[in-house]
XYZ file of C-alpha atoms in Angstrom:
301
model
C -56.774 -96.305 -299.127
C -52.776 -96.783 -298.745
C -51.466 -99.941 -299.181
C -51.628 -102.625 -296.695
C -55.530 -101.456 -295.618
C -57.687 -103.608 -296.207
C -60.412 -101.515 -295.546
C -61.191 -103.752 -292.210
C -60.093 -100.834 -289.694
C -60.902 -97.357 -289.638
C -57.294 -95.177 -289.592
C -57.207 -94.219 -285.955
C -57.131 -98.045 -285.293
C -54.267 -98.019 -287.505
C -50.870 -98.283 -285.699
C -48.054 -96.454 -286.974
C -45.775 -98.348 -285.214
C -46.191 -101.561 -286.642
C -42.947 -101.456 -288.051
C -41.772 -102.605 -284.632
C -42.823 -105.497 -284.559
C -41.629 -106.862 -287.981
C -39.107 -109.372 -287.974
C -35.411 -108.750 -288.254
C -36.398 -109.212 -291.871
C -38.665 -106.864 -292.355
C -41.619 -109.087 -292.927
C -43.951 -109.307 -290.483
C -47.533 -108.751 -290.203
C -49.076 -105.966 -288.519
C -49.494 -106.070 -284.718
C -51.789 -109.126 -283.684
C -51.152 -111.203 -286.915
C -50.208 -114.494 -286.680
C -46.376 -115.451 -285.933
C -45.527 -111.952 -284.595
C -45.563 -112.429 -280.922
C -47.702 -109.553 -280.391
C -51.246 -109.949 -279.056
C -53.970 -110.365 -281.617
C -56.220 -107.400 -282.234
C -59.451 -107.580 -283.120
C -61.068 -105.567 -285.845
C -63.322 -103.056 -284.854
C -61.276 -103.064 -281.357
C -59.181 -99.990 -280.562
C -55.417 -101.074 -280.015
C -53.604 -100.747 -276.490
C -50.312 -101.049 -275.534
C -48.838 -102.591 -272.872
C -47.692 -99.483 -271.195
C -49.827 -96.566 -270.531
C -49.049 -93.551 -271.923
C -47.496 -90.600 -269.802
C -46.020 -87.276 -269.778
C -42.208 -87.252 -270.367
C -40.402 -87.152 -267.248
C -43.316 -88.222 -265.192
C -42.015 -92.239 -264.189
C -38.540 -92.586 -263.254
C -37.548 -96.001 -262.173
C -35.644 -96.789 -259.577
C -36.975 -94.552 -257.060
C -39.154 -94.409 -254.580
C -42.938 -93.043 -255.110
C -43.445 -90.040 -253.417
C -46.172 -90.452 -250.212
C -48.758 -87.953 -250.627
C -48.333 -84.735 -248.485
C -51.455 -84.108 -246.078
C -51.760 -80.906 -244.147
C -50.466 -80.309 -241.216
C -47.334 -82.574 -242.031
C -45.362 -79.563 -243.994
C -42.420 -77.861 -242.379
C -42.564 -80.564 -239.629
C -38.852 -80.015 -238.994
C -39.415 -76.396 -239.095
C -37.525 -74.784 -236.259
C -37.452 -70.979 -235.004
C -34.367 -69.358 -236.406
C -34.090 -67.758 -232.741
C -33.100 -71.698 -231.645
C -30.774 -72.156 -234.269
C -27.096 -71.467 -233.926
C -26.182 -67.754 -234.700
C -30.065 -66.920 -234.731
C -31.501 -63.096 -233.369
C -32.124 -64.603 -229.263
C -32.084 -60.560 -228.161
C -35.227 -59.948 -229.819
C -38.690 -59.702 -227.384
C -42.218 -59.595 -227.541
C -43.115 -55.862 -226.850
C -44.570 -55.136 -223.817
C -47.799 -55.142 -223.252
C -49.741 -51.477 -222.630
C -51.743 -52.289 -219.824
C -49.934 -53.348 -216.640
C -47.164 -50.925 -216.742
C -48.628 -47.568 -216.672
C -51.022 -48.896 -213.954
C -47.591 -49.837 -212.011
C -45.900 -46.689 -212.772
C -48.912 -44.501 -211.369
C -48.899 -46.952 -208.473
C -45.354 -45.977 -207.766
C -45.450 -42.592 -207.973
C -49.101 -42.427 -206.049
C -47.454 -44.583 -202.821
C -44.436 -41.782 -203.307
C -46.429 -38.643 -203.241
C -47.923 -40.248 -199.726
C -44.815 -41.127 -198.333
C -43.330 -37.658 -198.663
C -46.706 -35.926 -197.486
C -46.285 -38.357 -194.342
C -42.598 -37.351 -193.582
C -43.340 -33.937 -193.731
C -46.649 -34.472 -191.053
C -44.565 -36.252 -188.689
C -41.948 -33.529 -188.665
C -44.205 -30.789 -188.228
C -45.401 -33.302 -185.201
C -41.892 -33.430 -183.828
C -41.026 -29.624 -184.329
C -44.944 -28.524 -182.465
C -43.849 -31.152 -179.649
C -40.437 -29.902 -179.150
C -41.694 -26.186 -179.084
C -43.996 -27.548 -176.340
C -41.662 -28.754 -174.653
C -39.666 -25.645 -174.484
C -42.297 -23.756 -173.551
C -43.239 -25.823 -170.447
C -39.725 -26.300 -169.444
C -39.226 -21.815 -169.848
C -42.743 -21.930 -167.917
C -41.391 -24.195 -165.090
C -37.908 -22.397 -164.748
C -40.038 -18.944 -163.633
C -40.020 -17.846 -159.970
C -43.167 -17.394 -158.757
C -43.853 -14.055 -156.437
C -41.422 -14.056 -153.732
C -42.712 -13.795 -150.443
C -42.298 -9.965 -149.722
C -44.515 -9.714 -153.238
C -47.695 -8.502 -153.312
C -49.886 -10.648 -155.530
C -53.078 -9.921 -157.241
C -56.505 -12.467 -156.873
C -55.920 -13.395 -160.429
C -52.088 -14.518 -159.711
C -50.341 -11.292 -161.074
C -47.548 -9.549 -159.211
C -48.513 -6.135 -158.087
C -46.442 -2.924 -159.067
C -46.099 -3.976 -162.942
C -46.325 -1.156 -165.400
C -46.022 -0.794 -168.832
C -43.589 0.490 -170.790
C -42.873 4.287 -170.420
C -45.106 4.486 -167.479
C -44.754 4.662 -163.262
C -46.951 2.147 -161.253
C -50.251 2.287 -160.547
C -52.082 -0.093 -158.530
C -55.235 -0.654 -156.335
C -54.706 -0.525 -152.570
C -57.003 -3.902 -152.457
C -54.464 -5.363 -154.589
C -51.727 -4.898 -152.062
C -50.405 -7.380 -149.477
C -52.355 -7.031 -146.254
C -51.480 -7.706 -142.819
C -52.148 -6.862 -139.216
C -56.151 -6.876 -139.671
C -56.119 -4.636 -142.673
C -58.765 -5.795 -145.459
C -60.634 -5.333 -148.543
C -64.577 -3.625 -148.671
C -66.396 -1.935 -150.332
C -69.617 -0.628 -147.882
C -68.931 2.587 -148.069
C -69.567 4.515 -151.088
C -66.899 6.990 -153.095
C -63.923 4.663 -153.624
C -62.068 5.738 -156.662
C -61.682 2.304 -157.951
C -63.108 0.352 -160.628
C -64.827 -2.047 -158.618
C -65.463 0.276 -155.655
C -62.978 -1.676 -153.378
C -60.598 -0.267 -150.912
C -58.662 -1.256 -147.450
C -60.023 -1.074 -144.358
C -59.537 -2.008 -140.990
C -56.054 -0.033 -140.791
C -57.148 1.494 -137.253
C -55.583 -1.620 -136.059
C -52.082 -1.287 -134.337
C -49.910 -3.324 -136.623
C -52.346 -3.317 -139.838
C -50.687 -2.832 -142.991
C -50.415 -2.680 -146.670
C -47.398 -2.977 -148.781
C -46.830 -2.382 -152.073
C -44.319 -3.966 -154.284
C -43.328 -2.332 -157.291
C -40.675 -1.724 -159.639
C -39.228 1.223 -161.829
C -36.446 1.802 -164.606
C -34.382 4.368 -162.790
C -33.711 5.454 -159.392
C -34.016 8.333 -157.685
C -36.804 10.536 -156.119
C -40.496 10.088 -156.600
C -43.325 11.242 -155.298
C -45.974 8.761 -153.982
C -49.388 9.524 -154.385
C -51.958 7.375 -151.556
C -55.616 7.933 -152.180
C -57.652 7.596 -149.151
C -60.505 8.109 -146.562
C -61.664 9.922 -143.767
C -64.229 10.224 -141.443
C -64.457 14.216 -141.497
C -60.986 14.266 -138.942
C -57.130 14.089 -139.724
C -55.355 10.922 -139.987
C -51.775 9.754 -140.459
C -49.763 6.707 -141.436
C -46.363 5.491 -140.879
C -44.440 4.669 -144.164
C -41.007 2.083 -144.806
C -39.268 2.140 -148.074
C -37.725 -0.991 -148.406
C -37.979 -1.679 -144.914
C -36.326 1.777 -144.044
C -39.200 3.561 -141.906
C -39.350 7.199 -142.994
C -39.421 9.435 -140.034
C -42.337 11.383 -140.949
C -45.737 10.120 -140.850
C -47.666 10.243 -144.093
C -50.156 13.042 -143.802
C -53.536 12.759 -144.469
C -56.212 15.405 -143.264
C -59.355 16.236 -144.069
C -58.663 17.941 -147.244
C -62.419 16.913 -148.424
C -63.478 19.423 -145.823
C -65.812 16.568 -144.935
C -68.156 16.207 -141.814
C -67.631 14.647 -138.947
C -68.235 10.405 -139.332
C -69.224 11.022 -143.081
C -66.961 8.160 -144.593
C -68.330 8.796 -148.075
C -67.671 12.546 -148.153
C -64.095 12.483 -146.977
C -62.149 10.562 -149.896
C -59.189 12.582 -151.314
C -55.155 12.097 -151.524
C -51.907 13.305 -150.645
C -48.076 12.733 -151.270
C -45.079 12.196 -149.862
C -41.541 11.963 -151.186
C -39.491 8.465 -151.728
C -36.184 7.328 -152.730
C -36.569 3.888 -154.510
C -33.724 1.946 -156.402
C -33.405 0.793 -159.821
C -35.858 -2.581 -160.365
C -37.865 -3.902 -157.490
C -38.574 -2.028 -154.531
C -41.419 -1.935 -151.077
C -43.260 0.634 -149.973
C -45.140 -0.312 -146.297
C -47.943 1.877 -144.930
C -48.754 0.599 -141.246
C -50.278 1.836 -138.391
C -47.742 2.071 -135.511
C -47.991 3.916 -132.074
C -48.315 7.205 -131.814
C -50.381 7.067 -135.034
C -54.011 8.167 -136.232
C -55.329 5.553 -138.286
C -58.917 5.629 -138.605
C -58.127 6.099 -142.247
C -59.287 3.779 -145.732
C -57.145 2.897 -148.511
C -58.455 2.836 -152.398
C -54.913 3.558 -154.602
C -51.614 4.283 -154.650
C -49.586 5.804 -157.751
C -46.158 7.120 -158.341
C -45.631 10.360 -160.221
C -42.196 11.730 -161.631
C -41.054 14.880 -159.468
């Protein structure tokens, strides 16, 4: 044992810093002996001191303990540095993928059907002003004059076509005077077996209008009828009667009162005009004109 043990404590009771609490003197008894001020320790009884021990650093007087930090309480200043002065305020979410596309095929779907519905309404507008042209050409035509000789469908008689002399029916002409279409008796060299009749009549007539691309001197053909005996016809070319009755005999060498037998032609010579001319066959006086009508052509001298 050292000095000053008595043998009462055990050494981790001893305190090595007894020597504080000696008198200015240096006498003094160890902590808790009697005239030391110090609190009395027992034996056996493991000294404290007043203060508890702690790290270096760890107390500071003076200050204020610090309040224990719970969650949720950090950063409770915190602010955006967007709402700060000088912070990034440009910057934006980017935008999200669905919406847009939807809007631009939207866009471009209600454009494609606007421009297919322009063009529809001005095909509408060009058909109905073509209509409209076409009525108003239709309505400015003359219809057939009244010296024209019109078909039962409508048509003016005399056309042609191109490159070619007229050629027309004799039912197809304008009749007057008691002249008229049949087609009882057999023979008539027309399609539908038609022809005139009735031109025995004084006054009856038939009257072709035609037209032709030059003038000058043609010969016009007359197919016709008789009863097995001669007939003849007075002829005007636009209404200038011709002196000479058309002839037309019994070149059919036909019988007597055999109408079916006795169908054949004959010609006679006209001067026409350039475009639209009349060619009358009548039955005047002085004529024979038990006679039928089934065509009348015009042939190129």
């Amino acid at each position: 044992m050292t000095a000053g043990n008595n043998g009462a404590d055990t050494p981790e009771n001893d305190d090595p810093f007894a020597y504080l609490y000696r008198s200015e003197g240096g006498e003094g008894g160890a902590p808790g002996s009697a005239g030391t001020g110090a609190p009395t320790r027992q034996p056996g009884i493991p000294r404290t001191s007043y203060n508890q021990v702690r790290a270096v650093g760890e107390r500071q007087y003076g200050q204020q303990p610090q309040q224990p930090t719970t969650y949720g309480q950090q950063n409770a200043h915190y602010a955006a540095p967007e709402t700060l002065p000088g912070g990034d305020r440009t910057r934006s979410a980017p935008a999200p993928d669905g919406p847009e596309p939807r809007r631009n095929r939207n866009g471009l779907l209600i454009g494609a059907v606007s421009v297919v519905a322009v063009v529809c309404i001005g095909i509408g507008v060009a058909m109905l002003n073509n209509g409209n042209e076409s009525k108003a050409g239709e309505a400015g035509k003359q219809g057939p004059t009244a010296g024209d000789s019109v078909k039962p469908n409508g048509k003016k008689t005399g056309k042609k076509k191109p490159g070619a002399l007229p050629k027309e029916q004799a039912g197809s002409l304008r009749l007057d005077g008691g002249a008229a279409v049949a087609k009882d008796i057999p023979g008539a060299r027309t399609p539908n077996g038609t022809y005139v009749a009735g031109m025995n009549t004084p006054g009856a007539s038939a009257t072709w209008t035609l037209d032709v691309d030059q003038a000058g001197k043609y010969k016009l053909w007359v197919g016709y009828g008789v009863p097995g005996k001669d007939a003849n016809l007075t002829m005007a070319v636009n209404d200038k009667p011709d002196g000479r009755p058309v002839n037309m005999e019994n070149f059919a060498h036909a019988p007597e009162g055999a109408w079916d037998k006795g169908w054949t032609k004959t010609w006679s010579y006209v001067q026409l005009n350039k475009g639209s001319n009349t060619i009358k066959l009548s039955c005047e006086s002085g004529n024979q004109c038990d006679v039928n009508l089934d065509k009348v052509w015009l042939v190129k001298p």
